[in-house]
Amino acid sequence: METVQLRRYVLEPGRMADFLAWFPSVVPVREQFGFRVLFALTEHEHNSFTWAVAHDGDEAAFLAAEEACNASPERARAFEAFPRVIASFEIGFATPAL
């Protein structure tokens, strides 16, 4: 079983490059806790960034791994350089539709 979470961020106008320069620094941190980035896409005309991250197990296992990741010193280091450009976001678990 795999659990997938979709994360969609609307960024402040003109700040996409700042976010994209920072984003790769957080991927290895997620991977240390068993997460896999399935895709990461931008919509420049809407200033949005959408990505999907998967983890083995159910939602409870995903949330436990996310909690451990969020509390880690590795994540804290990655977020020292976070550009703080997210104007709004939507995060939720996804299931296959086809």
mmCIF file of C-alpha atoms in Angstrom:
data_model
loop_
_atom_site.group_PDB
_atom_site.id
_atom_site.type_symbol
_atom_site.label_atom_id
_atom_site.label_comp_id
_atom_site.label_asym_id
_atom_site.label_seq_id
_atom_site.Cartn_x
_atom_site.Cartn_y
_atom_site.Cartn_z
ATOM 1 C CA MET A 1 0.000 0.000 0.000
ATOM 2 C CA GLU A 2 1.161 3.497 -0.847
ATOM 3 C CA THR A 3 -0.259 6.808 0.337
ATOM 4 C CA VAL A 4 0.011 9.862 -1.894
ATOM 5 C CA GLN A 5 -0.299 13.461 -0.813
ATOM 6 C CA LEU A 6 -0.833 16.314 -3.275
ATOM 7 C CA ARG A 7 0.581 19.697 -2.342
ATOM 8 C CA ARG A 8 -0.354 22.797 -4.343
ATOM 9 C CA TYR A 9 1.150 26.180 -3.565
ATOM 10 C CA VAL A 10 0.212 29.530 -5.047
ATOM 11 C CA LEU A 11 3.332 31.671 -4.909
ATOM 12 C CA GLU A 12 3.686 35.418 -4.655
ATOM 13 C CA PRO A 13 3.931 36.981 -8.137
ATOM 14 C CA GLY A 14 7.464 37.057 -9.491
ATOM 15 C CA ARG A 15 8.856 34.684 -6.837
ATOM 16 C CA MET A 16 8.728 31.340 -8.683
ATOM 17 C CA ALA A 17 12.482 31.384 -9.435
ATOM 18 C CA ASP A 18 13.271 31.869 -5.735
ATOM 19 C CA PHE A 19 11.097 28.926 -4.772
ATOM 20 C CA LEU A 20 12.457 26.675 -7.539
ATOM 21 C CA ALA A 21 16.029 27.457 -6.506
ATOM 22 C CA TRP A 22 15.236 26.359 -2.939
ATOM 23 C CA PHE A 23 12.922 23.364 -3.522
ATOM 24 C CA PRO A 24 15.590 20.751 -4.438
ATOM 25 C CA SER A 25 17.150 21.192 -0.989
ATOM 26 C CA VAL A 26 14.103 19.713 0.739
ATOM 27 C CA VAL A 27 13.745 16.622 -1.494
ATOM 28 C CA PRO A 28 16.685 14.651 0.022
ATOM 29 C CA VAL A 29 15.345 15.407 3.494
ATOM 30 C CA ARG A 30 11.982 13.891 2.583
ATOM 31 C CA GLU A 31 13.734 10.888 1.011
ATOM 32 C CA GLN A 32 15.585 10.185 4.286
ATOM 33 C CA PHE A 33 12.187 9.518 5.868
ATOM 34 C CA GLY A 34 10.935 7.176 3.143
ATOM 35 C CA PHE A 35 9.107 9.698 0.952
ATOM 36 C CA ARG A 36 9.259 9.679 -2.845
ATOM 37 C CA VAL A 37 8.501 12.721 -4.948
ATOM 38 C CA LEU A 38 6.285 11.456 -7.771
ATOM 39 C CA PHE A 39 6.202 14.723 -9.693
ATOM 40 C CA ALA A 40 6.676 18.458 -9.316
ATOM 41 C CA LEU A 41 5.074 20.821 -11.819
ATOM 42 C CA THR A 42 4.829 24.569 -12.230
ATOM 43 C CA GLU A 43 2.104 26.689 -13.782
ATOM 44 C CA HIS A 44 3.862 29.968 -14.342
ATOM 45 C CA GLU A 45 0.726 31.727 -15.590
ATOM 46 C CA HIS A 46 -0.990 30.958 -12.260
ATOM 47 C CA ASN A 47 2.116 31.288 -10.051
ATOM 48 C CA SER A 48 1.476 27.761 -8.818
ATOM 49 C CA PHE A 49 3.645 24.804 -7.915
ATOM 50 C CA THR A 50 2.100 21.353 -7.476
ATOM 51 C CA TRP A 51 3.858 18.241 -6.325
ATOM 52 C CA ALA A 52 2.969 14.742 -5.187
ATOM 53 C CA VAL A 53 4.809 12.855 -2.506
ATOM 54 C CA ALA A 54 4.286 9.173 -1.679
ATOM 55 C CA HIS A 55 5.087 7.003 1.332
ATOM 56 C CA ASP A 56 4.609 3.285 1.903
ATOM 57 C CA GLY A 57 1.738 2.423 4.226
ATOM 58 C CA ASP A 58 -1.532 4.076 5.149
ATOM 59 C CA GLU A 59 -2.277 7.711 6.010
ATOM 60 C CA ALA A 60 -1.311 7.125 9.654
ATOM 61 C CA ALA A 61 2.128 5.860 8.586
ATOM 62 C CA PHE A 62 2.487 8.817 6.211
ATOM 63 C CA LEU A 63 1.611 11.282 8.974
ATOM 64 C CA ALA A 64 3.987 9.610 11.452
ATOM 65 C CA ALA A 65 6.854 9.818 8.941
ATOM 66 C CA GLU A 66 5.938 13.422 8.151
ATOM 67 C CA GLU A 67 5.960 14.325 11.834
ATOM 68 C CA ALA A 68 9.425 12.777 12.243
ATOM 69 C CA CYS A 69 10.646 14.574 9.118
ATOM 70 C CA ASN A 70 9.241 17.918 10.244
ATOM 71 C CA ALA A 71 11.000 17.583 13.617
ATOM 72 C CA SER A 72 14.371 16.671 12.109
ATOM 73 C CA PRO A 73 17.468 18.872 12.195
ATOM 74 C CA GLU A 74 17.944 18.170 8.474
ATOM 75 C CA ARG A 75 14.611 19.791 7.661
ATOM 76 C CA ALA A 76 15.376 22.712 9.959
ATOM 77 C CA ARG A 77 18.624 23.282 8.054
ATOM 78 C CA ALA A 78 16.842 23.118 4.680
ATOM 79 C CA PHE A 79 14.253 25.625 5.865
ATOM 80 C CA GLU A 80 16.869 28.134 7.017
ATOM 81 C CA ALA A 81 17.020 29.235 3.371
ATOM 82 C CA PHE A 82 13.279 28.923 2.672
ATOM 83 C CA PRO A 83 12.236 31.984 0.658
ATOM 84 C CA ARG A 84 8.769 32.346 2.298
ATOM 85 C CA VAL A 85 6.960 33.004 -0.969
ATOM 86 C CA ILE A 86 3.843 30.833 -0.545
ATOM 87 C CA ALA A 87 0.726 33.001 -0.646
ATOM 88 C CA SER A 88 -1.707 30.079 -0.182
ATOM 89 C CA PHE A 89 -1.708 26.303 -0.327
ATOM 90 C CA GLU A 90 -3.847 23.166 -0.509
ATOM 91 C CA ILE A 91 -2.613 19.847 0.868
ATOM 92 C CA GLY A 92 -4.560 16.592 0.837
ATOM 93 C CA PHE A 93 -4.362 12.874 0.335
ATOM 94 C CA ALA A 94 -5.162 11.590 -3.142
ATOM 95 C CA THR A 95 -6.501 8.315 -4.469
ATOM 96 C CA PRO A 96 -6.422 6.953 -8.030
ATOM 97 C CA ALA A 97 -9.298 8.042 -10.246
ATOM 98 C CA LEU A 98 -8.578 5.758 -13.199
#
